XYZ file of C-alpha atoms in Angstrom:
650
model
C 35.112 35.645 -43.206
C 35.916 31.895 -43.804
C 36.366 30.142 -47.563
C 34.572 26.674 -47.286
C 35.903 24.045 -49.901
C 33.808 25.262 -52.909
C 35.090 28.395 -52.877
C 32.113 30.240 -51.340
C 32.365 31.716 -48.349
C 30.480 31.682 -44.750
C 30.174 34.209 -41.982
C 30.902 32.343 -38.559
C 29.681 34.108 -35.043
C 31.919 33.947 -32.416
C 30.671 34.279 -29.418
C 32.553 35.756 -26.379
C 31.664 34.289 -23.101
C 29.600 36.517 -22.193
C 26.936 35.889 -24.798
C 24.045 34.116 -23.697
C 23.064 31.152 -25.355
C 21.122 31.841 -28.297
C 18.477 28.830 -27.693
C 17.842 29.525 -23.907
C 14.750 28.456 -22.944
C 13.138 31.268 -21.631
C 11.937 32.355 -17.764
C 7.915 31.802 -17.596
C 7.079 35.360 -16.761
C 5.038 36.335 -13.438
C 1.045 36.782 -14.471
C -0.475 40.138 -13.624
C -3.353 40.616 -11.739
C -5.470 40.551 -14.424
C -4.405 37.497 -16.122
C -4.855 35.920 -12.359
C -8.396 36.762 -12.171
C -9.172 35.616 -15.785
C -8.018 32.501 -14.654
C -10.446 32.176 -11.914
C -13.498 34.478 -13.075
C -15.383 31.343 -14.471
C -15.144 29.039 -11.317
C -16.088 32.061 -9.452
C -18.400 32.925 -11.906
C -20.064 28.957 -11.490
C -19.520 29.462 -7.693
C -21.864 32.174 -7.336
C -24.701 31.002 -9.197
C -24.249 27.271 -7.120
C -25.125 29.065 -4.111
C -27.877 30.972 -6.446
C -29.001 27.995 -7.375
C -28.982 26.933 -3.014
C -30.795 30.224 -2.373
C -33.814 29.224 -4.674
C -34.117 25.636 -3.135
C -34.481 27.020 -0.047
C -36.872 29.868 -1.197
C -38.982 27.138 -3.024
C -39.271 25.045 -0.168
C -40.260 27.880 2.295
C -43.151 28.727 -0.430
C -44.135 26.089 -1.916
C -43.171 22.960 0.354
C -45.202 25.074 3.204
C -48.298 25.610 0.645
C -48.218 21.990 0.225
C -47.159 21.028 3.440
C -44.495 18.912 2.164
C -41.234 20.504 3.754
C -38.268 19.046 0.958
C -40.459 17.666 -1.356
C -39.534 19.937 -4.249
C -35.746 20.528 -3.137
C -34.267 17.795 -6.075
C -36.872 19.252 -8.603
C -35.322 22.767 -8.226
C -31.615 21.030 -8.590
C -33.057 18.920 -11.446
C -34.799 22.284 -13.131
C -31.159 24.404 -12.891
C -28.811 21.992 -14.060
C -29.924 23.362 -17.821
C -29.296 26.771 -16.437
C -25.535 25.895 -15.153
C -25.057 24.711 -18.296
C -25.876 27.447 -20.495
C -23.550 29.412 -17.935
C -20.853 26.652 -18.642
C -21.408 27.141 -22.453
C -21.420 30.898 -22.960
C -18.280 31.291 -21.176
C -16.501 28.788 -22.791
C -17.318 30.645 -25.940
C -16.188 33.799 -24.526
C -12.716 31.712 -24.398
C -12.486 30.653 -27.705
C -14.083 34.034 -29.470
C -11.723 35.872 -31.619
C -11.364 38.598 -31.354
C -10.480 39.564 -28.143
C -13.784 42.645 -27.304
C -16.497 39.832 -28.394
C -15.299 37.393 -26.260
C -15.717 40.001 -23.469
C -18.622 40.665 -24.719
C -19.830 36.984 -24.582
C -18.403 36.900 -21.303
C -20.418 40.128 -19.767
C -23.588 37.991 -21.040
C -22.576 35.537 -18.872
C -22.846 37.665 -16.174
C -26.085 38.963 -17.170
C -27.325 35.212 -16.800
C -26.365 35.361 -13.252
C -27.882 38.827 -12.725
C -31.374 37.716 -14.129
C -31.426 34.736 -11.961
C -30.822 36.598 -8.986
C -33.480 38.875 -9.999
C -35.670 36.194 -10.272
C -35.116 35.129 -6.857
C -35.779 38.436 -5.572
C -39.132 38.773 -7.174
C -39.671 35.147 -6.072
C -39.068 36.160 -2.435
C -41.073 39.610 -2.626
C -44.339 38.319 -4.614
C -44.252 34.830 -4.974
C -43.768 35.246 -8.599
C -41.337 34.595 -11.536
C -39.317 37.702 -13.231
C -41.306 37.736 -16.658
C -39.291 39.200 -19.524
C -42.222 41.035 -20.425
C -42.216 42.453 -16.585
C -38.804 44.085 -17.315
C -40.094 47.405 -19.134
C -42.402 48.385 -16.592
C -39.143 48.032 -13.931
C -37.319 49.995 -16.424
C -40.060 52.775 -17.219
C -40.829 53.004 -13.227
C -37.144 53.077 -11.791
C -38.077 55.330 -8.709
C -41.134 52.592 -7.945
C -38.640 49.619 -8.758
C -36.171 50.909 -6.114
C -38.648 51.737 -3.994
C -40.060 48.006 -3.962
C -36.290 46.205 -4.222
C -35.186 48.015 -1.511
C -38.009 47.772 0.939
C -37.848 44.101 0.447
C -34.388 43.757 0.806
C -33.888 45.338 4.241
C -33.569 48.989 3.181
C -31.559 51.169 1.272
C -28.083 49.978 2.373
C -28.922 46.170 1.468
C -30.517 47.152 -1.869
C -27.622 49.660 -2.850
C -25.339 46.545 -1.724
C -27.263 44.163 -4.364
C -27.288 46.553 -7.106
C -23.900 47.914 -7.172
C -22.666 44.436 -6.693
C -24.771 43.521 -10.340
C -23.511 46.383 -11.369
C -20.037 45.472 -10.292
C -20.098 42.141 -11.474
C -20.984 43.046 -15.224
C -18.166 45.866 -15.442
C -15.583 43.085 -14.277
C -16.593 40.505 -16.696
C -16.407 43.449 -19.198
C -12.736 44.370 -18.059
C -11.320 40.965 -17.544
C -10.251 38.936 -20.817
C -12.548 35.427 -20.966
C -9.870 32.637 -19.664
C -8.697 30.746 -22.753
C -6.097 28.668 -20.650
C -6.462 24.576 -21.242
C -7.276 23.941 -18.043
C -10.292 26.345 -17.945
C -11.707 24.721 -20.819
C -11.776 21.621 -19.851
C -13.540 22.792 -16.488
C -16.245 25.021 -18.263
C -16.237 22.030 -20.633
C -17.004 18.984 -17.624
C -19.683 21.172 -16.258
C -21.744 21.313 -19.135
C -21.166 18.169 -20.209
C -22.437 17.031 -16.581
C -25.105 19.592 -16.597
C -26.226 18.454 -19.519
C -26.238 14.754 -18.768
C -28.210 15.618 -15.733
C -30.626 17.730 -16.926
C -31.422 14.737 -19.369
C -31.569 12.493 -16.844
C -33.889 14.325 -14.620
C -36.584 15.670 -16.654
C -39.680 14.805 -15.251
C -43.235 14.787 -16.776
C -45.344 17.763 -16.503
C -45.815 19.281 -13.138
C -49.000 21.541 -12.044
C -46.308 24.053 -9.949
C -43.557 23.663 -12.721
C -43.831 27.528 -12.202
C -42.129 28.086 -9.465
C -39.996 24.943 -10.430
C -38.642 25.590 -13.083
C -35.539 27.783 -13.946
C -36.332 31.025 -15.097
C -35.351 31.030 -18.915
C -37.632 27.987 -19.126
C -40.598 29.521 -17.284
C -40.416 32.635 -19.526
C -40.419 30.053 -22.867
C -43.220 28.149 -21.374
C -45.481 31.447 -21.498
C -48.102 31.143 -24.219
C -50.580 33.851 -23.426
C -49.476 35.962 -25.900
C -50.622 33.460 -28.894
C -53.277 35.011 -30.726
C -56.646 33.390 -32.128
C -56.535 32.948 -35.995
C -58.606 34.742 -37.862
C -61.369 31.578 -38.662
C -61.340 31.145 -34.827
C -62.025 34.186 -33.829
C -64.543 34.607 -36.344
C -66.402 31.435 -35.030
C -66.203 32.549 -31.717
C -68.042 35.911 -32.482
C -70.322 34.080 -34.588
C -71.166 31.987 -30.840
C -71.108 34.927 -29.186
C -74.740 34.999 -27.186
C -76.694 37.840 -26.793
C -76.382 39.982 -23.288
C -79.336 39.506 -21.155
C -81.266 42.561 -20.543
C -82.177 43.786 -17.237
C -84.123 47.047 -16.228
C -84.174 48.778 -12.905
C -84.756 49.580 -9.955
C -84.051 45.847 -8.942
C -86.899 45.176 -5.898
C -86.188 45.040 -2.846
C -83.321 47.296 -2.846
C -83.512 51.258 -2.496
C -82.281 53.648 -5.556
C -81.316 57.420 -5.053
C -84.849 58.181 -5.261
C -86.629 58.517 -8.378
C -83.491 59.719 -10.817
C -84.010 60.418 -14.112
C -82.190 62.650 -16.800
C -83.887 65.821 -14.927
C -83.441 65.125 -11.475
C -81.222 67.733 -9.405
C -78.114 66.955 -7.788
C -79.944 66.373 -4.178
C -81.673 63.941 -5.160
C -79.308 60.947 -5.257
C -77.617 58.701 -2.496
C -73.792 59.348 -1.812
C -71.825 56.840 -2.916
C -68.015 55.865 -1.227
C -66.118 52.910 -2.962
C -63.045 52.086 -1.021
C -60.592 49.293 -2.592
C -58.169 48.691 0.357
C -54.852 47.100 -0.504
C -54.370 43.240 -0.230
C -57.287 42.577 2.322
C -57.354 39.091 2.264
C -59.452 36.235 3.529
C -56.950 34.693 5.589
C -56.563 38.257 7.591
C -60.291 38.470 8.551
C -62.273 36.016 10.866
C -65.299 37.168 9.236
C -64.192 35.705 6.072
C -63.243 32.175 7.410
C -59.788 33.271 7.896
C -57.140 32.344 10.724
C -55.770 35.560 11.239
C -57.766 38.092 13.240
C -56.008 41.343 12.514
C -59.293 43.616 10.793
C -61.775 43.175 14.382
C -63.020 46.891 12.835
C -63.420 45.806 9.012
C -64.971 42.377 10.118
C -67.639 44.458 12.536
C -68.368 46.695 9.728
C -69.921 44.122 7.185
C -71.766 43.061 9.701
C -73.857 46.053 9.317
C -75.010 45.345 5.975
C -74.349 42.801 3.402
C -71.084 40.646 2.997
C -69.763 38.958 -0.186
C -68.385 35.325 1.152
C -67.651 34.129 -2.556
C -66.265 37.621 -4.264
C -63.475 37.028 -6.411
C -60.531 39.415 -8.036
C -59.503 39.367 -11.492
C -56.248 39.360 -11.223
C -53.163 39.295 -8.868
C -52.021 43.499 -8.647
C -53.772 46.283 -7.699
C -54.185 47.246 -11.659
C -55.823 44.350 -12.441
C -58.210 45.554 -9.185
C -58.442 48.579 -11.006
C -59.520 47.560 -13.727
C -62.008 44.697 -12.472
C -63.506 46.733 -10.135
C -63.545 50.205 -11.964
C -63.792 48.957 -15.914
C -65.810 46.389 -15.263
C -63.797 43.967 -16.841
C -64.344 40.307 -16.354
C -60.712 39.352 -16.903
C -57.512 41.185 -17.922
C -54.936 39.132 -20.155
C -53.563 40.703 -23.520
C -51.663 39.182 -25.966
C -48.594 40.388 -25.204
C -44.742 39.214 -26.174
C -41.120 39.371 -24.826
C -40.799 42.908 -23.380
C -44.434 44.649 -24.516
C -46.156 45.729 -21.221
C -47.343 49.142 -22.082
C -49.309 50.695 -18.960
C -53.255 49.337 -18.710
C -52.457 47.874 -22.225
C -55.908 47.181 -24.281
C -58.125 49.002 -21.420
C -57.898 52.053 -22.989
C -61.604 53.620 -23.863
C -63.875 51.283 -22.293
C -67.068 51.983 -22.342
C -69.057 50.797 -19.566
C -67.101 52.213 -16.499
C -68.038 52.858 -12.672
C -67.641 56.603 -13.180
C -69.951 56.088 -16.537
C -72.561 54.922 -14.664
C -73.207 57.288 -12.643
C -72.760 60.522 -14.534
C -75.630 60.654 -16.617
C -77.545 60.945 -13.531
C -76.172 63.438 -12.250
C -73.017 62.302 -9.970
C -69.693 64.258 -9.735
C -67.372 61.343 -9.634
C -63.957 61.428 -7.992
C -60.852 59.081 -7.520
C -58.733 59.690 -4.484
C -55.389 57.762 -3.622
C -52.528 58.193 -1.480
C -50.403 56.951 -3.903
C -48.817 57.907 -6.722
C -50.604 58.520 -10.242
C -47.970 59.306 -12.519
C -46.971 55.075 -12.083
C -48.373 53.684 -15.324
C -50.138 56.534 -16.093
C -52.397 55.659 -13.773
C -53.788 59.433 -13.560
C -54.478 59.443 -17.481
C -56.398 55.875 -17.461
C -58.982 56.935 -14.607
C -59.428 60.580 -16.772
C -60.461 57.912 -19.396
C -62.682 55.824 -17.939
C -64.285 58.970 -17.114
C -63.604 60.141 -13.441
C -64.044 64.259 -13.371
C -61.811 64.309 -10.443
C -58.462 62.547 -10.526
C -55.948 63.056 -7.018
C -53.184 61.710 -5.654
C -50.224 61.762 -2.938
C -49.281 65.109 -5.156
C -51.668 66.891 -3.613
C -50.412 69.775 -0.776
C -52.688 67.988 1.409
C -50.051 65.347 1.913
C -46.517 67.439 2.082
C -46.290 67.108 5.713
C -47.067 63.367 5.634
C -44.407 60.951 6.295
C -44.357 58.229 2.859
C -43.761 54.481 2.330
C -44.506 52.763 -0.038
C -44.505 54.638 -3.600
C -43.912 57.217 -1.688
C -47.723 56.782 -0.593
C -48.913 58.578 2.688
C -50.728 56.337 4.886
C -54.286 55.102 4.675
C -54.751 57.546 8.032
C -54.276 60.281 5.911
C -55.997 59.328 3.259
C -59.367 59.146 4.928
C -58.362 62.576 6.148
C -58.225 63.857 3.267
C -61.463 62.150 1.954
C -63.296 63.530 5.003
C -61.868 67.201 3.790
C -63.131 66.228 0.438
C -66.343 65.567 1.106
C -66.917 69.070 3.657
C -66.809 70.429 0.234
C -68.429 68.457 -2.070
C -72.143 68.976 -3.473
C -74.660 66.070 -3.484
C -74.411 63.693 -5.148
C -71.567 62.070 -5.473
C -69.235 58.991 -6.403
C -65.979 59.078 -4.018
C -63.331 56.155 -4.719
C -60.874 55.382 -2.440
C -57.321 53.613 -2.723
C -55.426 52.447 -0.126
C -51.728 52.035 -0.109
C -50.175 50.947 3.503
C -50.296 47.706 3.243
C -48.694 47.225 0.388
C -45.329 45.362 -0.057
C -43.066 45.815 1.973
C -45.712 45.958 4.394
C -44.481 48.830 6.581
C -46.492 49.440 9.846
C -46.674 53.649 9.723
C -46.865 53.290 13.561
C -43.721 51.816 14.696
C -42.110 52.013 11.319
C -41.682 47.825 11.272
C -42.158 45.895 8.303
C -44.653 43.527 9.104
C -47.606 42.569 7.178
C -49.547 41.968 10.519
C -48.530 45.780 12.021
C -49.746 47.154 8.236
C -53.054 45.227 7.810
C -53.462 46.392 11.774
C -53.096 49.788 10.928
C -55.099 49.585 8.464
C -57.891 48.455 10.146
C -57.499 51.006 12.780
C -57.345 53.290 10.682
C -60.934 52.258 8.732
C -62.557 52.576 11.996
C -61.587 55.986 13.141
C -63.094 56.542 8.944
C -66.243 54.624 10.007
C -66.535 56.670 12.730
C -66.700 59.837 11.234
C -68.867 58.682 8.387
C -71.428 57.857 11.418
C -71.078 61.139 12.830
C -71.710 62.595 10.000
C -75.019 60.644 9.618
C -73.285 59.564 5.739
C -75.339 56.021 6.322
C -78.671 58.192 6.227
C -78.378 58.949 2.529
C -75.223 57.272 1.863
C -74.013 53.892 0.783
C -70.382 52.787 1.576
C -68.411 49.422 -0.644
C -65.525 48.100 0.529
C -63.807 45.906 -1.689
C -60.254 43.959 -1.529
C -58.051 44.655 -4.958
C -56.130 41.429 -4.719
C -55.217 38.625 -2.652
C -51.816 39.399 -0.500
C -48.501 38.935 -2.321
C -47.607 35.636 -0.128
C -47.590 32.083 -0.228
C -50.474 30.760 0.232
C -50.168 27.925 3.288
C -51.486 24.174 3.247
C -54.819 25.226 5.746
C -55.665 28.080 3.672
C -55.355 25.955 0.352
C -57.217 22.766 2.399
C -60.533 25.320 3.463
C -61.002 27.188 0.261
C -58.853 25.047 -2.608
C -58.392 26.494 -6.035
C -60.077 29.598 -4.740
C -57.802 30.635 -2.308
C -55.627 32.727 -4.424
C -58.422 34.931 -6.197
C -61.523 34.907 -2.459
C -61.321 38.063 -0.959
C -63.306 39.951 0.863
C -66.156 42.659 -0.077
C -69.269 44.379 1.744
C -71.761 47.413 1.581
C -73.249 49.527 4.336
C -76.046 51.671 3.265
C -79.931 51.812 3.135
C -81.704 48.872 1.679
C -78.159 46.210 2.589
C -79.703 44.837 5.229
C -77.434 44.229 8.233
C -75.964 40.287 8.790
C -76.811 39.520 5.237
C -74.567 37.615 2.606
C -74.419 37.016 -0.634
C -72.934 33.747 -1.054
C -73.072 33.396 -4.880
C -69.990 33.666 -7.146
C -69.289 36.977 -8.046
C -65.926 38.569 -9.400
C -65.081 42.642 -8.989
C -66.561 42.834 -12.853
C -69.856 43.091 -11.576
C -70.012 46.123 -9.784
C -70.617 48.014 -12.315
C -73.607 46.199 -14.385
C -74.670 46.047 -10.484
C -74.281 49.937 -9.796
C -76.344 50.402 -13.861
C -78.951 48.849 -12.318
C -79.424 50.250 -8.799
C -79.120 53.427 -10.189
C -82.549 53.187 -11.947
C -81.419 51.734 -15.270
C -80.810 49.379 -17.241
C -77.971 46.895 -17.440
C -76.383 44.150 -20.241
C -75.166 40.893 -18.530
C -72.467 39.395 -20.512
C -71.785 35.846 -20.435
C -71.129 34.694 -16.855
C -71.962 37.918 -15.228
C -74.113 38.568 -12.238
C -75.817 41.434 -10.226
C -74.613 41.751 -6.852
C -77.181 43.353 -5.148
C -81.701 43.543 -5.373
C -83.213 40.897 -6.385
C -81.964 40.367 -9.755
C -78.950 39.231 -7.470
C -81.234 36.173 -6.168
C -81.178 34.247 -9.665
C -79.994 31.135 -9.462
C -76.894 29.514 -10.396
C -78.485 28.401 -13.798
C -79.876 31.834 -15.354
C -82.876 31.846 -17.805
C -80.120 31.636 -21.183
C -78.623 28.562 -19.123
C -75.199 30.347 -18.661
C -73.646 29.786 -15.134
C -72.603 32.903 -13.307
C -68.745 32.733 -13.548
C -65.334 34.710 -11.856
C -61.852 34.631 -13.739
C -59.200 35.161 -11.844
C -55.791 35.454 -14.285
C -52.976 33.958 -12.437
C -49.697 35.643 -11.141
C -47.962 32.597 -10.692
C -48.329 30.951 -13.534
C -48.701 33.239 -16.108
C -51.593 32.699 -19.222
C -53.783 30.384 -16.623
C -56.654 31.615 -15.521
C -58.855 30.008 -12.802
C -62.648 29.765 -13.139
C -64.792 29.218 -10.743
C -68.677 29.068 -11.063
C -71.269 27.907 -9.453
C -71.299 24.620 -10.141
C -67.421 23.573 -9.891
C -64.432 25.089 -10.797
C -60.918 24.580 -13.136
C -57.933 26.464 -14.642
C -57.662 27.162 -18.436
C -54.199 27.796 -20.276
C -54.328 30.255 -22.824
C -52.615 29.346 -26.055
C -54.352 30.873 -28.637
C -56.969 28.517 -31.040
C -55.164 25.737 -28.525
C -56.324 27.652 -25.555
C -57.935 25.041 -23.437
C -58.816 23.464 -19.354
C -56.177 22.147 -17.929
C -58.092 20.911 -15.282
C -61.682 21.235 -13.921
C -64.525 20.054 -11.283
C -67.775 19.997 -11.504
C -67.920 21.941 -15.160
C -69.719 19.925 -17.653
C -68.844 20.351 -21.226
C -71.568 23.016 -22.279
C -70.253 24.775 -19.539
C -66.526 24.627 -20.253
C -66.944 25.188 -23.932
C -68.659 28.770 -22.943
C -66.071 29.915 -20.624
C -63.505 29.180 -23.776
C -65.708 31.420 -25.683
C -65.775 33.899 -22.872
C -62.298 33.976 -22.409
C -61.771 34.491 -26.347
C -64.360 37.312 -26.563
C -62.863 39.371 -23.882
C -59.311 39.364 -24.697
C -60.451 40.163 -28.422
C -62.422 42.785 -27.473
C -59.504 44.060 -25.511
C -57.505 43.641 -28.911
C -60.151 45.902 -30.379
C -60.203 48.354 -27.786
C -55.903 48.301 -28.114
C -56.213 49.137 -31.834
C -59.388 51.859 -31.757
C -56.902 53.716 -29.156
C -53.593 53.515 -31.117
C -55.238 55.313 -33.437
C -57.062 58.102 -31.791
C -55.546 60.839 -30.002
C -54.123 60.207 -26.775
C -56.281 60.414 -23.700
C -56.279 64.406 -22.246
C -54.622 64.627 -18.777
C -56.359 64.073 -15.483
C -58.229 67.081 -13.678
C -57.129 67.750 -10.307
């Protein structure tokens, strides 16, 4: 203890030597691992989505540059369109760096990473269908994992390559969640430059509106540029109803056609013509040469229609083989709900229609039947064809297929299908409705015979496969009281290429092909009016010895009501809607007289484009388009309150 001068006192330290200096500057100490990687985990982070980002302008360019024929043309539109997508990766994890505290920075950071992980998806579902990952798209992935995995691996290369791709997602989300967000200076200012660049370029680069901005722009901006799900206000709707014309009446038989004999509500089951409707997966135009196509892979499907009557202008509603379904066996003109961010609920709003294939037939006397190779537990696919009134629901459950090898879905092939049709018919009693579904060539397109995925070894297959089916049919003399449709559900899941685009323009995504064999089709014939997959079954009302309603822009297919001319006695064209993959809420339209696209956008809804449609015309297909998808809306709310449908008989 020392006195100082003013008689207090002060406690001095004396310090040996030693004693370290008390004001040392300190050793930086050695990061760990994990501090490392923090460091780098947002250059890596911007790294992987750059070559992403490559990836998609290549992708793009293989699509849509070869459906244009314009190799590199849309290569700086791509770059232009994902410079707003780098920078919202640039932005969210420089929050995640400056988020206190510490978990919701992570947090920020892991939704970073799912940025990345929904942009890869996107170019997944871009290279497998052509299409953009729709946020409403997710739930059915989610509700179907076994048919997701199914599809993602097939298209990847197999189960190796798609276990690789998933666990590496899977991977990448629990590291972001594990590693703290970098909050050094230096990281900031990087994260900070890029999206101050991105930014500035995305500015500088947006271009006007684009008719393929769909596959051109990034994926958060295609999903926000969806309108379909806008509904009509309640005045608009009103009005439209108020428009709404009256069906036109027709009464059967049509002439010039032959009906299963003189039905009525007392004839026996004998009395009636079989009936076979086979929808066979993805037959397109471009496969057949009887169709105009430049592919020659169906020589037995192409040698078929030319024993009875051939549809050259038959269109599909829609872009999947549910919206085939439903075109084909609802009778629905066009399928397009109002539906929002994440709402897809299986065969939403075509739930207790009315006028179905299978409903046309009973009352006189059919047993109707749905047969598939696939699976029909998928969207509750089994329950919606028990609705619409099938008495016979199978599928690739059945013990008839547990020695089969499976592909797709875990479908067997089309071979056994018809195998099992032929079984089915040895025991069924006259007569009858028999729908078939074919599932091998189906993405990812896997040839049964060698095992290959190749669209051309599937479709081949396929065909082979109809024939040997053909052939049996004709040995069993079916075509002497027997009628046989065959009928494409959609177009192919590819790009469409410049020559197919330059012989059959804006109808080359929805033109497929469709014929009947049976008594009264006269062999070589066509039918070379518009007609869409809707109007089988107003078409099937009639030739059955009844009577049919024609809504607006409907047509019979076959007899001579089928010969009325473009302009029908209430002036209404005949019409096909076709709603768009691609670009979701457009729908094509093509009619007799010209054709266009329409964007649906609620009381806005309105062409976007057209040929050869005057304005009468164009202001009915608006109506059209409004009635359907409200009586769809009607058909949604009757069913959410009634009892849900009873199971499918097997």
């Amino acid at each position: 203890m020392i006195r100082d001068g003013r008689g207090g006192s002060v406690t001095a330290r004396i310090e040996s030597s030693n004693d370290k200096p008390e004001f040392m500057p300190q050793t930086e100490q050695p990061r760990t691992p994990l501090q490392t990687a923090a460091r780098f985990t947002p250059l890596l982070l911007l790294a992987l989505l750059a070559i992403l980002i490559a990836v998609r302008v290549h992708l793009v360019d293989r699509n849509l540059g070869t459906y244009l024929a314009c190799p590199g043309c849309f290569d700086t539109m791509v770059l232009a369109a994902d410079t707003s997508f780098l920078a919202a990766l640039a932005g969210v994890l420089l929050l995640a760096g400056v988020l206190r505290p510490l978990w919701l920075g992570r947090a920020v950071q892991v939704g970073a990473g799912v940025l990345v992980v929904v942009y890869a998806t996107d170019l997944i579902v871009f290279r497998l269908f052509n299409a953009r990952l729709f946020l409403s798209d997710i739930r059915l992935f989610l509700v179907e994992p076994a048919a997701t995995w199914n599809q993602l691996s097939s298209g990847l290369g197999g189960v190796l390559p798609g276990a690789a791709v998933l666990l590496g997602a899977l991977a990448l989300l629990v590291w972001l969640a594990w590693t703290p967000p970098a909050r050094g200076r230096r990281q900031r200012i990087l994260l900070a430059a890029v999206l101050s660049v991105s930014l500035i370029a995305a500015a500088i680069t947006r271009g006007g509106v684009y008719v393929n901005d769909w596959a051109v722009d990034n994926v958060l901006v295609a999903n926000l540029s969806t309108s379909a799900h806008t509904p009509y206000s309640e005045d608009h709707a009103d009005e439209v109803r108020a428009r709404q014309p009256r069906p036109w009446r027709l009464n059967g038989p049509a002439p010039g056609i032959v009906p299963p004999t003189t039905l009525n509500s007392d004839a026996t089951r004998s009395d009636g013509l079989n009936v076979i409707v086979l929808m066979l997966e993805s037959w397109s135009a471009w496969h057949s040469e009887a169709w105009g196509g430049y592919e020659a892979w169906t020589p037995q499907l192409d040698a078929a229609a030319k024993r009875g009557r051939s549809y050259t202008n038959f269109h599909a509603i829609g872009f999947s083989t549910d919206r085939g379904l439903v075109g084909i066996l609802a009778g629905q003109q066009l399928w397009e709900p109002f539906l929002h961010l994440f709402e897809t609920p299986p065969f939403h709003s075509m739930w207790g229609v009315e006028r179905s294939l299978p409903r046309a037939f009973t009352p006189h006397g059919y047993h109707t039947a749905f047969l598939t190779s696939g699976p029909l537990t998928l969207y509750r696919k089994g329950e919606w064809l028990a609705d619409l009134g099938f008495d016979e629901v199978e599928g690739n459950e059945h013990a008839f297929y547990e020695s089969e090898p499976r592909y797709a879905f875990g479908a067997a092939s089309d071979d056994a299908l018809y195998r099992r049709a032929a079984a089915w018919m040895d025991g069924a009693s006259a007569p009858y409705l028999l729908v078939l579904e074919t599932v091998t060539t189906h993405q990812p397109y896997t040839d049964p015979t060698t095992g290959e995925r190749s669209l051309k070894g599937a479709m081949q297959f396929a065909d082979r496969a109809f024939g040997e089916f053909l052939a049996d049919l004709d040995r069993r003399r079916f075509f002497d009281r027997g009628v046989l449709v065959v009928a494409s559900d959609h177009r192919s899941m590819t790009p469409v290429p410049a020559r197919e685009l330059s012989a059959w323009g804006a109808a080359a995504l929805s033109r497929v092909p469709a014929f009947i064999i049976g008594p009264g089709f006269e062999a070589g014939s066509r039918g070379t009016a518009v007609h869409s997959q809707a109007d089988l079954v107003p078409s099937f009302e009639l030739w059955l010895g009844g009577a049919t309603d024609l809504e607006a822009h409907q047509a019979v297919m076959f007899g001579a009501a089928s010969n009325v001319a473009a302009s029908r006695p209430d002036d209404r064209p005949r019409c096909a809607f076709h709603g768009r993959m691609d670009q979701r809420g457009r729908v094509d339209v093509h009619c007799g007289t010209g054709h266009g696209q329409v964007r649906l956008d609620g009381d806005r809804t309105e062409f976007v484009g057209s040929q050869g449609l005057d304005a009468d015309t164009r202001s009915g297909v608006l109506d059209t388009l409004a009635l359907l998808r409200l009586q769809g809306l009607e058909r949604h709310l009757n069913h959410t309150r009634s009892p849900e449908p009873e199971p499918a008989r097997e």
